[in-house]
Amino acid sequence: LRARVRASSQSHSVRRVLTWAAAAVLVLSVGAGMTLWRPASSRGDVIAAEVVNSHVRSLMANHLFDVQSTDLHTVKPWFLGKLDFSPPVVDLTSSGFALVGGRLDYVGGRPVAALVYQRRKHTINVFVSPAGGDPSTDNVVSTVRGFNLLHWIHNGMSFWAVSDLNSAELGEFATALQAS
């Protein structure tokens, strides 16, 4: 009788341990699946947040420029040797958006060109990098923490424009930049 009770008790203990182990595996599997499953736009959302953070940092730290000039023939060559690509630098003064300089920045863990434009007292940062591997191939128009943000790809380059400028004028800026 003792042997049967002991055997029954041991089989219940083994069954209980196996049940708990199976439950733990199920919980971990579901958790890992939820972590891996994300909407396709989440990486683009992360980049958008990074772009806004870089814009805010440039304004807070008073570090808008590594090169300050309204002359595109000063700004464009400044990037030579600092990046592994040549960013398109355009003078849009005739459209009401003055080029005022540029700097190096980082977005998505890689160096990018940050071109700085102004419209009245509003600063527009345009982050430019090669489009290869850019997760956000679609145009993005959004507002993040009160800043208007546009993203587009043109001629193999990825552009992120961010400003406190109203969305209509930022759209005008993007249209002028794409047309040049």
Tab-separated table of C-alpha atoms in Angstrom:
chain	number	residue	atom	x	y	z
A	1	LEU	CA	0.000	0.000	0.000
A	2	ARG	CA	2.824	2.385	0.898
A	3	ALA	CA	4.510	1.687	-2.407
A	4	ARG	CA	1.314	2.461	-4.331
A	5	VAL	CA	0.693	5.704	-2.399
A	6	ARG	CA	4.324	6.746	-2.925
A	7	ALA	CA	4.167	5.923	-6.664
A	8	SER	CA	0.860	7.780	-7.018
A	9	SER	CA	2.261	10.771	-5.161
A	10	GLN	CA	5.391	10.808	-7.324
A	11	SER	CA	3.379	10.592	-10.553
A	12	HIS	CA	1.194	13.521	-9.386
A	13	SER	CA	4.359	15.525	-8.582
A	14	VAL	CA	5.864	14.759	-11.999
A	15	ARG	CA	2.581	15.631	-13.697
A	16	ARG	CA	2.362	18.882	-11.735
A	17	VAL	CA	5.951	19.854	-12.675
A	18	LEU	CA	5.313	19.026	-16.335
A	19	THR	CA	2.081	21.069	-16.278
A	20	TRP	CA	3.892	24.082	-14.816
A	21	ALA	CA	6.722	23.691	-17.316
A	22	ALA	CA	4.262	23.539	-20.219
A	23	ALA	CA	2.479	26.634	-18.907
A	24	ALA	CA	5.790	28.492	-18.602
A	25	VAL	CA	6.777	27.544	-22.166
A	26	LEU	CA	3.381	28.707	-23.428
A	27	VAL	CA	3.649	32.067	-21.617
A	28	LEU	CA	7.198	32.632	-22.902
A	29	SER	CA	6.208	31.696	-26.448
A	30	VAL	CA	3.250	34.062	-26.477
A	31	GLY	CA	5.353	36.840	-24.933
A	32	ALA	CA	8.139	36.387	-27.476
A	33	GLY	CA	5.613	36.329	-30.308
A	34	MET	CA	4.033	39.570	-29.106
A	35	THR	CA	7.465	41.185	-28.861
A	36	LEU	CA	8.389	40.180	-32.396
A	37	TRP	CA	5.032	41.096	-33.898
A	38	ARG	CA	4.883	44.819	-34.517
A	39	PRO	CA	3.200	46.898	-37.166
A	40	ALA	CA	5.487	47.624	-40.104
A	41	SER	CA	5.367	51.323	-39.331
A	42	SER	CA	6.864	50.992	-35.840
A	43	ARG	CA	10.460	51.289	-37.129
A	44	GLY	CA	9.422	54.381	-39.094
A	45	ASP	CA	7.812	55.740	-35.920
A	46	VAL	CA	11.097	55.256	-34.070
A	47	ILE	CA	12.993	57.129	-36.795
A	48	ALA	CA	10.379	59.922	-36.728
A	49	ALA	CA	10.809	60.279	-32.972
A	50	GLU	CA	14.603	60.338	-33.420
A	51	VAL	CA	14.325	63.058	-36.054
A	52	VAL	CA	12.211	65.210	-33.738
A	53	ASN	CA	14.633	64.576	-30.855
A	54	SER	CA	17.572	65.673	-33.030
A	55	HIS	CA	15.675	68.789	-34.091
A	56	VAL	CA	14.900	69.703	-30.473
A	57	ARG	CA	18.497	69.022	-29.361
A	58	SER	CA	19.829	71.292	-32.105
A	59	LEU	CA	17.611	74.103	-30.845
A	60	MET	CA	18.265	73.510	-27.133
A	61	ALA	CA	22.015	73.197	-27.369
A	62	ASN	CA	22.244	76.087	-29.824
A	63	HIS	CA	23.967	73.717	-32.221
A	64	LEU	CA	22.142	74.339	-35.449
A	65	PHE	CA	25.291	74.568	-37.531
A	66	ASP	CA	28.673	73.032	-38.071
A	67	VAL	CA	28.821	75.287	-41.122
A	68	GLN	CA	26.807	78.498	-41.110
A	69	SER	CA	26.250	80.026	-44.529
A	70	THR	CA	23.502	81.009	-46.925
A	71	ASP	CA	25.723	79.996	-49.846
A	72	LEU	CA	25.047	76.473	-51.097
A	73	HIS	CA	28.564	76.460	-52.588
A	74	THR	CA	29.906	76.747	-49.045
A	75	VAL	CA	27.494	74.324	-47.376
A	76	LYS	CA	27.595	71.476	-49.916
A	77	PRO	CA	31.417	71.161	-50.098
A	78	TRP	CA	31.630	71.276	-46.303
A	79	PHE	CA	30.134	67.748	-46.185
A	80	LEU	CA	32.883	66.386	-48.474
A	81	GLY	CA	34.845	63.711	-46.625
A	82	LYS	CA	32.524	63.825	-43.625
A	83	LEU	CA	29.838	61.576	-45.124
A	84	ASP	CA	29.965	58.656	-47.532
A	85	PHE	CA	27.416	60.384	-49.777
A	86	SER	CA	26.875	63.844	-51.228
A	87	PRO	CA	23.685	65.450	-49.920
A	88	PRO	CA	21.704	67.625	-52.318
A	89	VAL	CA	21.943	71.186	-51.037
A	90	VAL	CA	19.499	73.627	-52.586
A	91	ASP	CA	19.011	77.369	-52.160
A	92	LEU	CA	15.279	77.963	-51.764
A	93	THR	CA	15.481	81.658	-50.868
A	94	SER	CA	13.371	82.580	-53.891
A	95	SER	CA	10.618	80.302	-52.504
A	96	GLY	CA	10.830	81.954	-49.078
A	97	PHE	CA	12.962	79.294	-47.380
A	98	ALA	CA	16.491	80.510	-46.782
A	99	LEU	CA	19.339	78.025	-46.471
A	100	VAL	CA	21.265	79.041	-43.346
A	101	GLY	CA	23.718	76.172	-42.865
A	102	GLY	CA	24.262	72.521	-42.146
A	103	ARG	CA	25.713	70.059	-39.678
A	104	LEU	CA	26.400	66.391	-39.152
A	105	ASP	CA	23.853	64.466	-37.120
A	106	TYR	CA	22.857	60.861	-36.436
A	107	VAL	CA	19.529	59.237	-37.228
A	108	GLY	CA	18.885	55.522	-37.021
A	109	GLY	CA	22.436	54.947	-35.809
A	110	ARG	CA	24.068	56.373	-38.913
A	111	PRO	CA	25.505	59.767	-39.846
A	112	VAL	CA	23.245	62.035	-41.877
A	113	ALA	CA	23.439	65.530	-43.330
A	114	ALA	CA	21.275	68.020	-41.473
A	115	LEU	CA	20.466	70.991	-43.701
A	116	VAL	CA	19.058	74.006	-41.917
A	117	TYR	CA	16.554	76.373	-43.498
A	118	GLN	CA	14.530	79.234	-42.090
A	119	ARG	CA	11.125	80.698	-42.839
A	120	ARG	CA	10.716	83.913	-40.926
A	121	LYS	CA	11.739	82.886	-37.370
A	122	HIS	CA	10.961	79.183	-37.852
A	123	THR	CA	13.812	76.709	-38.189
A	124	ILE	CA	13.461	73.735	-40.527
A	125	ASN	CA	15.866	70.833	-40.133
A	126	VAL	CA	16.115	68.488	-43.115
A	127	PHE	CA	17.863	65.189	-42.407
A	128	VAL	CA	19.239	63.619	-45.601
A	129	SER	CA	20.712	60.163	-46.134
A	130	PRO	CA	20.802	57.520	-48.850
A	131	ALA	CA	17.429	55.778	-49.106
A	132	GLY	CA	18.866	52.256	-49.223
A	133	GLY	CA	17.534	50.289	-46.269
A	134	ASP	CA	15.217	53.087	-45.176
A	135	PRO	CA	12.256	51.321	-43.536
A	136	SER	CA	9.955	54.242	-44.256
A	137	THR	CA	9.613	54.167	-48.005
A	138	ASP	CA	6.188	55.760	-47.868
A	139	ASN	CA	5.625	59.472	-47.553
A	140	VAL	CA	5.025	60.430	-43.947
A	141	VAL	CA	3.092	63.470	-42.826
A	142	SER	CA	2.662	63.620	-39.081
A	143	THR	CA	2.920	65.663	-35.940
A	144	VAL	CA	5.200	64.488	-33.145
A	145	ARG	CA	5.228	66.391	-29.844
A	146	GLY	CA	3.847	69.481	-31.582
A	147	PHE	CA	6.399	69.478	-34.426
A	148	ASN	CA	5.295	68.898	-38.004
A	149	LEU	CA	7.215	66.160	-39.752
A	150	LEU	CA	7.455	65.129	-43.397
A	151	HIS	CA	9.307	62.207	-44.947
A	152	TRP	CA	9.825	61.400	-48.605
A	153	ILE	CA	12.302	59.663	-50.863
A	154	HIS	CA	13.556	61.470	-53.945
A	155	ASN	CA	16.364	60.539	-56.357
A	156	GLY	CA	17.583	57.756	-54.071
A	157	MET	CA	17.794	59.974	-51.001
A	158	SER	CA	15.653	59.889	-47.874
A	159	PHE	CA	14.483	63.275	-46.555
A	160	TRP	CA	13.007	64.008	-43.132
A	161	ALA	CA	11.887	67.637	-42.640
A	162	VAL	CA	10.847	68.792	-39.181
A	163	SER	CA	9.785	72.198	-37.887
A	164	ASP	CA	7.330	74.075	-35.710
A	165	LEU	CA	6.264	75.754	-38.957
A	166	ASN	CA	2.620	75.049	-39.777
A	167	SER	CA	1.981	71.940	-41.856
A	168	ALA	CA	0.845	73.839	-44.972
A	169	GLU	CA	4.061	75.874	-45.162
A	170	LEU	CA	6.200	72.835	-44.376
A	171	GLY	CA	4.420	71.122	-47.267
A	172	GLU	CA	5.297	74.086	-49.505
A	173	PHE	CA	8.901	73.716	-48.422
A	174	ALA	CA	8.948	70.000	-49.258
A	175	THR	CA	7.376	70.660	-52.654
A	176	ALA	CA	9.971	73.343	-53.446
A	177	LEU	CA	12.815	71.088	-52.345
A	178	GLN	CA	11.559	68.172	-54.430
A	179	ALA	CA	11.078	70.388	-57.496
A	180	SER	CA	14.678	71.596	-57.472
